[in-house]
mmCIF file of C-alpha atoms and ligand atoms in Angstrom:
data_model
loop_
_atom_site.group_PDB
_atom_site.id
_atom_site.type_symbol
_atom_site.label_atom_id
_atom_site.label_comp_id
_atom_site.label_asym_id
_atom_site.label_seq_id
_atom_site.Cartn_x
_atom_site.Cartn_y
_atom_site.Cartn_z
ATOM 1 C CA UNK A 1 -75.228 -131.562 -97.517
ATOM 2 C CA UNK A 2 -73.889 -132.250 -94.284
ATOM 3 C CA UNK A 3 -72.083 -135.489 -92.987
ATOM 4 C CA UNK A 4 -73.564 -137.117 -89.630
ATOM 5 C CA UNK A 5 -73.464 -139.891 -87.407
ATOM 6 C CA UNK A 6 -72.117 -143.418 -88.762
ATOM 7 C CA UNK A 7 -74.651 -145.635 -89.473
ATOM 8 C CA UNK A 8 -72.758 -148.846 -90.724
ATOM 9 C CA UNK A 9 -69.379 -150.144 -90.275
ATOM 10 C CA UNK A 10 -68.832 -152.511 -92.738
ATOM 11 C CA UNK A 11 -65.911 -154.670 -93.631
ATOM 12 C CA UNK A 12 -64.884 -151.785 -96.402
ATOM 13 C CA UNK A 13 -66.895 -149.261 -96.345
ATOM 14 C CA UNK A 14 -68.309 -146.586 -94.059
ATOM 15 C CA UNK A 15 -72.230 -145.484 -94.127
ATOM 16 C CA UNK A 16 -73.084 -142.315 -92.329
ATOM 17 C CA UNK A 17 -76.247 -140.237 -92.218
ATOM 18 C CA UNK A 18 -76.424 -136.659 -93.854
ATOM 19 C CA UNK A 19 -79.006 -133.675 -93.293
ATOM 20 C CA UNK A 20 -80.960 -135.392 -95.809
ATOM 21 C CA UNK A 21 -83.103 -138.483 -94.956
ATOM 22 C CA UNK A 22 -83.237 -139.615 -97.935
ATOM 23 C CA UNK A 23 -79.791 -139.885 -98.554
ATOM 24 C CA UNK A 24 -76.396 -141.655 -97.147
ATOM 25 C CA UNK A 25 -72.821 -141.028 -97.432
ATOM 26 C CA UNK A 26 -71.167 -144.324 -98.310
ATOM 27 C CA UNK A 27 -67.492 -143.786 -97.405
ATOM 28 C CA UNK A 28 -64.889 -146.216 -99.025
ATOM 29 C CA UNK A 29 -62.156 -147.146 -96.390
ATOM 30 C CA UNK A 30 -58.466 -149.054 -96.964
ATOM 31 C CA UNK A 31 -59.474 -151.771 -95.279
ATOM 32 C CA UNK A 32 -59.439 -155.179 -97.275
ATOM 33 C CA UNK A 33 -61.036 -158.354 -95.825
ATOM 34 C CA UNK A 34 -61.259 -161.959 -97.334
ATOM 35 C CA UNK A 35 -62.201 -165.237 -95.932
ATOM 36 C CA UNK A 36 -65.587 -163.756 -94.433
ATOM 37 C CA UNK A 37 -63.190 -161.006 -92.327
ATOM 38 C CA UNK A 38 -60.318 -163.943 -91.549
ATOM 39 C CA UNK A 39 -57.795 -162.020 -93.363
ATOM 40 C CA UNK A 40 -57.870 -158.361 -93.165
ATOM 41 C CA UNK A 41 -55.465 -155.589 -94.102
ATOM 42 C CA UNK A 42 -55.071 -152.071 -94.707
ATOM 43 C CA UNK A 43 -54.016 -151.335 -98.274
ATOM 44 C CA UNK A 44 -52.951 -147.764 -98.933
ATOM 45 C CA UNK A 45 -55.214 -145.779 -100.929
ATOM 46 C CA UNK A 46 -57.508 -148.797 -102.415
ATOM 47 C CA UNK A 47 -60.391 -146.352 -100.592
ATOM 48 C CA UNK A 48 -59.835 -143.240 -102.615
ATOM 49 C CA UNK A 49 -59.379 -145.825 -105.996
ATOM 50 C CA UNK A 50 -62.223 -147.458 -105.067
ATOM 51 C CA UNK A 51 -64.626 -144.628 -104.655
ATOM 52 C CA UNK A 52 -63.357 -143.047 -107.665
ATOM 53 C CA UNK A 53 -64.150 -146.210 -109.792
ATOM 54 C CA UNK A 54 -67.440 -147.044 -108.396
ATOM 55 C CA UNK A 55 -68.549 -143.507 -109.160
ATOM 56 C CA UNK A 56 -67.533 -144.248 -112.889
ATOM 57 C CA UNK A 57 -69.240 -147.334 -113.251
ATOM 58 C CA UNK A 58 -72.422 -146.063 -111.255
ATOM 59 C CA UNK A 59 -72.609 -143.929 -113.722
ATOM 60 C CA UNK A 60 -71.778 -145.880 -116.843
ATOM 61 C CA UNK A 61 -74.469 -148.223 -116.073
ATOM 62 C CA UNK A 62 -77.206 -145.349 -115.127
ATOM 63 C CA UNK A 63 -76.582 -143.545 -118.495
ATOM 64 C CA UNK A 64 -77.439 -147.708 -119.678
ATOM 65 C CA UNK A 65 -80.655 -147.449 -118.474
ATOM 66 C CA UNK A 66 -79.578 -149.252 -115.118
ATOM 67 C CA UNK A 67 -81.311 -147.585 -112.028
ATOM 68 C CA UNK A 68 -78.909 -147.272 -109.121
ATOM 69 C CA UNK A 69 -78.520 -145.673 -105.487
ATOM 70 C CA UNK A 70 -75.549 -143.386 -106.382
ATOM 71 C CA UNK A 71 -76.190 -140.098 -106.746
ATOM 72 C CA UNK A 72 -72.558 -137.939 -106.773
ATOM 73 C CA UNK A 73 -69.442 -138.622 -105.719
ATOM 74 C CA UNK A 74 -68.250 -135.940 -103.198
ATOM 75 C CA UNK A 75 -64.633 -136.147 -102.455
ATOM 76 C CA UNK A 76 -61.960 -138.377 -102.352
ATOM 77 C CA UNK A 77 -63.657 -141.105 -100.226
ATOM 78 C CA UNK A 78 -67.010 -140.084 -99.938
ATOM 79 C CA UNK A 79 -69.920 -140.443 -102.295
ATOM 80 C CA UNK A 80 -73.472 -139.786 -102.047
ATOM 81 C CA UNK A 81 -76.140 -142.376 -102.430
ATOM 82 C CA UNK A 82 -80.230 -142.441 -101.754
ATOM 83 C CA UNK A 83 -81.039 -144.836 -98.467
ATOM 84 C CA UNK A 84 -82.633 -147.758 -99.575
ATOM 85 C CA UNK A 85 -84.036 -151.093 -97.445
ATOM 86 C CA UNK A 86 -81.131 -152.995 -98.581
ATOM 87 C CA UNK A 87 -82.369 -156.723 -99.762
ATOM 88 C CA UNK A 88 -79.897 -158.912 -97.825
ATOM 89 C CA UNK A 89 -79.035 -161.088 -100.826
ATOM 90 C CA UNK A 90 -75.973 -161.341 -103.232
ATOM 91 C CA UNK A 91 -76.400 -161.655 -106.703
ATOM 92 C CA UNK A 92 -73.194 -163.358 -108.569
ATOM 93 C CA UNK A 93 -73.309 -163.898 -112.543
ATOM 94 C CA UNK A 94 -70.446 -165.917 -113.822
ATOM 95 C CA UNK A 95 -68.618 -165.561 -117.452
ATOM 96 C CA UNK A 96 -65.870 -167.622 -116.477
ATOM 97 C CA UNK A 97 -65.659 -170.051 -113.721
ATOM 98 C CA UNK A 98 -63.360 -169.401 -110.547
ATOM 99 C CA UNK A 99 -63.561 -168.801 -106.941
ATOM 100 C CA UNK A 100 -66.198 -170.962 -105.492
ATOM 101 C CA UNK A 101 -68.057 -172.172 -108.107
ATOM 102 C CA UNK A 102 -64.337 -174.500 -109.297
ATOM 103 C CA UNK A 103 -63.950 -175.522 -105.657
ATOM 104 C CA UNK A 104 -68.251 -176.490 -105.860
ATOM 105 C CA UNK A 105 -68.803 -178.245 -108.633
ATOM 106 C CA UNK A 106 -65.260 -179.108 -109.499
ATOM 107 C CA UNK A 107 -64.819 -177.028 -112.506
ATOM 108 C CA UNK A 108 -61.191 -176.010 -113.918
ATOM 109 C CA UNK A 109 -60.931 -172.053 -113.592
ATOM 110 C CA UNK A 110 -60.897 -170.841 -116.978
ATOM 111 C CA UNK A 111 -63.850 -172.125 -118.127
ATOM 112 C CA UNK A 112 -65.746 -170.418 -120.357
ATOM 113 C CA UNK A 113 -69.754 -170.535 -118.937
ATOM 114 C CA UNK A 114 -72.266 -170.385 -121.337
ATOM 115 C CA UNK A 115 -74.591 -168.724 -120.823
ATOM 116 C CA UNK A 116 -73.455 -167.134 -118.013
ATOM 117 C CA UNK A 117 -74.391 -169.009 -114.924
ATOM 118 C CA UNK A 118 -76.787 -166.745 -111.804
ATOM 119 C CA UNK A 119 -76.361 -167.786 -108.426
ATOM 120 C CA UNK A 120 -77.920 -166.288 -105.021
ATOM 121 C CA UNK A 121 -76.338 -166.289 -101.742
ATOM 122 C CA UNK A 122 -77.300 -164.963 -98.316
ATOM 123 C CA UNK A 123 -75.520 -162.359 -96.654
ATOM 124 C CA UNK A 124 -74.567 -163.500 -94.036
ATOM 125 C CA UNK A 125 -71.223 -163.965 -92.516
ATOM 126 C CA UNK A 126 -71.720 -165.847 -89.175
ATOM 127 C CA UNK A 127 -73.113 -168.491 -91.819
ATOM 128 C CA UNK A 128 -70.525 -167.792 -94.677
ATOM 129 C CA UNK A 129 -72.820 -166.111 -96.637
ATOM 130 C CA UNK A 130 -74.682 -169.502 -97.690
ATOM 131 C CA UNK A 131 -75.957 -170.118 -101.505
ATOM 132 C CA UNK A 132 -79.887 -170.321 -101.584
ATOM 133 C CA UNK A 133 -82.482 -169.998 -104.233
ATOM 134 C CA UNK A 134 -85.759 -168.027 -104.649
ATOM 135 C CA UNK A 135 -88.061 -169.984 -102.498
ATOM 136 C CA UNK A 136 -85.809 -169.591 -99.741
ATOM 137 C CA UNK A 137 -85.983 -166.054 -99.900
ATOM 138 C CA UNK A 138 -89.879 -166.311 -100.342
ATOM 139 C CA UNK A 139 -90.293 -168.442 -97.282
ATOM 140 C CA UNK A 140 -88.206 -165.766 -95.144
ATOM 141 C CA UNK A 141 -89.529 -162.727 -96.704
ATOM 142 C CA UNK A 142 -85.761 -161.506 -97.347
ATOM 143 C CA UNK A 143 -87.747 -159.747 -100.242
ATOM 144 C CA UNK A 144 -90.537 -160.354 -102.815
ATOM 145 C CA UNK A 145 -90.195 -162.620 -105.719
ATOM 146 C CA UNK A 146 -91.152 -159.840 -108.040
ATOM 147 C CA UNK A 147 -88.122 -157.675 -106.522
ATOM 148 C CA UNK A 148 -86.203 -160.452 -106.982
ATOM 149 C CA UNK A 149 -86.967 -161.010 -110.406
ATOM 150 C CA UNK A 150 -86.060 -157.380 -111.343
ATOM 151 C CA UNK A 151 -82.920 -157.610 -109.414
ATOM 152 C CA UNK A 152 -82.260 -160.589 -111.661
ATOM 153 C CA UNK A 153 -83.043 -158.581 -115.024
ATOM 154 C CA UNK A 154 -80.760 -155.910 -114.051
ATOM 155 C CA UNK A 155 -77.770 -157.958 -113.194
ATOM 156 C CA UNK A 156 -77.900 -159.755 -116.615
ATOM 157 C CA UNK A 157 -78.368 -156.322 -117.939
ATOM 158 C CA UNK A 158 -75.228 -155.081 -116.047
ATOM 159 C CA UNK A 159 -73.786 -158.386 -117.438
ATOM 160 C CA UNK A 160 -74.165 -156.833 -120.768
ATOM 161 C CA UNK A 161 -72.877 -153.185 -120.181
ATOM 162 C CA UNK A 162 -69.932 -154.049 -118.080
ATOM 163 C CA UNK A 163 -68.485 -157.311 -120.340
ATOM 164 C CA UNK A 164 -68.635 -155.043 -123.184
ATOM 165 C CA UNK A 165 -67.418 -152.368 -121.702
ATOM 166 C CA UNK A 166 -64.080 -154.517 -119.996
ATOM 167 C CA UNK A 167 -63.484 -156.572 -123.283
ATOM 168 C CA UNK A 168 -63.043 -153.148 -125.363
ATOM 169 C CA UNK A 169 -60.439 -152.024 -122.642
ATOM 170 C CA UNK A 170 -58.725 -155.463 -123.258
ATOM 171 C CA UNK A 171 -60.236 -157.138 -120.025
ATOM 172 C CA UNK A 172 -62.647 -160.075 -119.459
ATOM 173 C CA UNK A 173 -64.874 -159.745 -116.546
ATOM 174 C CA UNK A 174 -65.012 -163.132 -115.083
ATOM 175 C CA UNK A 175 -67.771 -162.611 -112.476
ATOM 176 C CA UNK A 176 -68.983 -159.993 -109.965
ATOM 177 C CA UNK A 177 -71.320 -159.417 -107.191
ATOM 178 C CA UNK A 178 -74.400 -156.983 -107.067
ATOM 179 C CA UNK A 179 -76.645 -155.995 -104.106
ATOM 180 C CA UNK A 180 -79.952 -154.747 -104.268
ATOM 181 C CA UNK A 181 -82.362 -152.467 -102.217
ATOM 182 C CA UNK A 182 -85.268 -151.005 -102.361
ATOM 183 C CA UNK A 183 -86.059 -146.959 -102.242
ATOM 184 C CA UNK A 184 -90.032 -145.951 -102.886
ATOM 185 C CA UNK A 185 -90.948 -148.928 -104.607
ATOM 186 C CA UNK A 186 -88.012 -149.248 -107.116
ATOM 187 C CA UNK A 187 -85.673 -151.723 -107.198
ATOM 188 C CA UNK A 188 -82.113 -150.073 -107.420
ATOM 189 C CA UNK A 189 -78.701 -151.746 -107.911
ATOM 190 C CA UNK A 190 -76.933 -150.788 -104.040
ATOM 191 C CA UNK A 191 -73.726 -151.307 -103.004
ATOM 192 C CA UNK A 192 -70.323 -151.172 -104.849
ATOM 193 C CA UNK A 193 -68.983 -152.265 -108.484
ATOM 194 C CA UNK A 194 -65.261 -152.236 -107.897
ATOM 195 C CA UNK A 195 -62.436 -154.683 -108.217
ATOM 196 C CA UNK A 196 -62.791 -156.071 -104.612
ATOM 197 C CA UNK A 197 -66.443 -157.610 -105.629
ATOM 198 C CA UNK A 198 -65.520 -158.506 -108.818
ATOM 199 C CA UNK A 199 -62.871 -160.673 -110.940
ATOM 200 C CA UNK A 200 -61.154 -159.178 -114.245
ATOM 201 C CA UNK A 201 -58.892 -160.557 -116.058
ATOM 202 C CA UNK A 202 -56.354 -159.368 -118.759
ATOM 203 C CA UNK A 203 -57.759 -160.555 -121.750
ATOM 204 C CA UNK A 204 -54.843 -161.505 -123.180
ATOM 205 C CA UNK A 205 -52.347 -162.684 -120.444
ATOM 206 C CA UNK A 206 -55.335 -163.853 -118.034
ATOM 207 C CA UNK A 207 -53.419 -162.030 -115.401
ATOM 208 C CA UNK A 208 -56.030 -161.555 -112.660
ATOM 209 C CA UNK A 209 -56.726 -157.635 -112.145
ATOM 210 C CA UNK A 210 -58.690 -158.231 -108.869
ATOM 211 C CA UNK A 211 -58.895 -158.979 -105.280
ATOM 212 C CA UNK A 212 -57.992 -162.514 -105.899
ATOM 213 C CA UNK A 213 -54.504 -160.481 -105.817
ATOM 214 C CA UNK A 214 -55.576 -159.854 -102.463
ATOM 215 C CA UNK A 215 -57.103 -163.346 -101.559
ATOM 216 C CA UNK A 216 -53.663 -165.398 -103.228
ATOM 217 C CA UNK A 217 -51.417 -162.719 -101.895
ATOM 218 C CA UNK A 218 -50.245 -161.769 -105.439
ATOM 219 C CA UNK A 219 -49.009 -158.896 -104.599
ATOM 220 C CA UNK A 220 -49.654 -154.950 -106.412
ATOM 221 C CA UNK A 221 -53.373 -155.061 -105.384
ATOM 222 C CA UNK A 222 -54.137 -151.395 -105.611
ATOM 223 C CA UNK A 223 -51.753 -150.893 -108.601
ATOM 224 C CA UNK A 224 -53.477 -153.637 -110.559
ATOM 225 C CA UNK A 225 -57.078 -151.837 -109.650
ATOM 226 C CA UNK A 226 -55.409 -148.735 -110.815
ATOM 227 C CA UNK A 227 -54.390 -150.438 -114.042
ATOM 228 C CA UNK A 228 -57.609 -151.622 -114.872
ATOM 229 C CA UNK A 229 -59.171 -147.829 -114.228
ATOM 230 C CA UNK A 230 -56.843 -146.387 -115.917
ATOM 231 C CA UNK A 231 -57.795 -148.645 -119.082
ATOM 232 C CA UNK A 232 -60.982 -147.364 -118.398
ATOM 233 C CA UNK A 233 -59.701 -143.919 -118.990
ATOM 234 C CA UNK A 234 -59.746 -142.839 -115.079
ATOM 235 C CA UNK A 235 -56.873 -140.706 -113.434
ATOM 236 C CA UNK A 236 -56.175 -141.853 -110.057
ATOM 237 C CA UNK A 237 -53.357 -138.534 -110.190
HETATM 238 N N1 UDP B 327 -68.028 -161.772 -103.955
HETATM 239 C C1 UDP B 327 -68.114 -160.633 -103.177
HETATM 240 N N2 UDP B 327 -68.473 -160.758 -101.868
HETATM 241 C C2 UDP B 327 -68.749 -161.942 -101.286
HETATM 242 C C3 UDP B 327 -68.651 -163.098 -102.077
HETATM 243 C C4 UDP B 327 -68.284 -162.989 -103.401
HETATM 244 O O1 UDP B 327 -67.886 -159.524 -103.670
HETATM 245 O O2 UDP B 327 -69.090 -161.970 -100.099
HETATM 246 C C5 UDP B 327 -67.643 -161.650 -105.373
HETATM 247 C C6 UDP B 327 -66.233 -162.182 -105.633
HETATM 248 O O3 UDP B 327 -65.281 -161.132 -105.563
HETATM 249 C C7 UDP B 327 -66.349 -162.719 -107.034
HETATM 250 C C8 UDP B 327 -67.807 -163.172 -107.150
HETATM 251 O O4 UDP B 327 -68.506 -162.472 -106.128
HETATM 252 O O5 UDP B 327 -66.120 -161.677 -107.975
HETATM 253 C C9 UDP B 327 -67.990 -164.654 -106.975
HETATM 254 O O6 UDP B 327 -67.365 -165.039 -105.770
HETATM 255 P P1 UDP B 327 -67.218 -166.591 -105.377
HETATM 256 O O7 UDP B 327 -68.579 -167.150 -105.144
HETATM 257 O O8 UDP B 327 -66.367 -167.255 -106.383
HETATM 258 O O9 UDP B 327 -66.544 -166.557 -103.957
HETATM 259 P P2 UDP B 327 -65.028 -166.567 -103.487
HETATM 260 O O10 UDP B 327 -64.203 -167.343 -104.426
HETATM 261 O O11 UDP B 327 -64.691 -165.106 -103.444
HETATM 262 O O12 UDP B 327 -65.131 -167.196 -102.137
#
């Protein structure tokens, strides 16, 4: 496989095209944005941790039964992934409520949400990446309803992989964020699963784990997403 031009410069990550068309190398960088890109900084070697945990959850939740984009992971930054027609919607489930949905609806953060709560929200960040529902994406054609109904199934069924999975490493997985595409037909999960589109929690101490570390300046942003792979049984070495 060989690595060619870049495709994509995103806020995080790198997408470049390989001697394969069917395939893209998705290259995790240190940059770290929140606010929709207002704050931005370079956090040393949250790239290399990042890639190496999304390649472990990839393929956690393919061995579930989950189909995803990844394919390998190649190096320390690079992984491999199958080029889909990404679906420009983000899918958020909820455990626990934080983030927006306290500052929305006025709910303490903390609270426990059940069930879990699924929320849709357009991508994009001249807008703020505004919250919409199904017939919004019907009446744009951002996708079909029946891809959007499968991309719905598998985030509640990466709901019940990953909480499990957290909890028995002593972490709660408050919420998270999962993009879709489509590839031949299929709906697979795209994207990233790593701490900066996520929020964990130490399930004892409540101590947040994630980019909110980032967001609240907090401080020990990569260590924390270090701490939480390495409860996952990762070496970062
Ligand atoms: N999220 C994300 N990218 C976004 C917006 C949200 O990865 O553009 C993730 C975020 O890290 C959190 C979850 O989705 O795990 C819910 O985010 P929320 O709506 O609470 O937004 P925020 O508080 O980050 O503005």
């Amino acid at each position: 496989m060989e690595k060619r031009e870049l495709l994509v410069k995103g806020k995080a990550k790198s997408m470049y095209a390989t001697d394969d068309p069917g395939c893209v190398v998705m290259h995790f960088r240190d940059d770290t944005s929140a606010f929709d890109g207002k704050k931005v900084e370079q956090l040393e070697r949250k790239g290399r941790v990042n890639n190496i945990f999304n390649a472990f959850i990839m393929e956690t939740l393919a061995a579930a039964g989950i189909p995803t984009h990844f394919v390998k992971r190649i190096d320390d930054r690079d992984s491999l992934v199958r080029r889909m027609t990404m679906i420009p919607v983000e899918c958020v489930v909820r455990n626990i409520a934080a983030g927006s949905i306290c500052r929305r609806l006025g709910i303490a953060e903390g609270t426990v949400l059940e069930p879990q709560t699924f929320e849709l929200f357009y991508k994009n960040d001249a807008l703020g990446d505004p919250m919409i529902n199904e017939s919004h994406i019907a009446a744009f054609k951002w996708a079909s309803l029946e891809d959007v109904a499968t991309a719905r199934e598998l985030t509640f069924k990466v709901n019940d992989v990953l909480k499990k999975l957290f909890l028995d490493h002593g972490m709660l997985l408050v919420d998270y964020k999962l993009e879709f595409g489509n590839c031949d037909g299929h709906v697979l999960l795209g994207d990233e699963f790593t701490p900066d589109g996520c929020r964990i929690w130490d399930a004892e101490t409540r101590e947040k784990l994630d980019k909110d570390r980032f967001r609240q300046s907090l401080g020990n942003v990569v260590e924390s997403y270090e701490l939480v792979g390495r409860r996952l049984g990762l070496n970062f070495d």
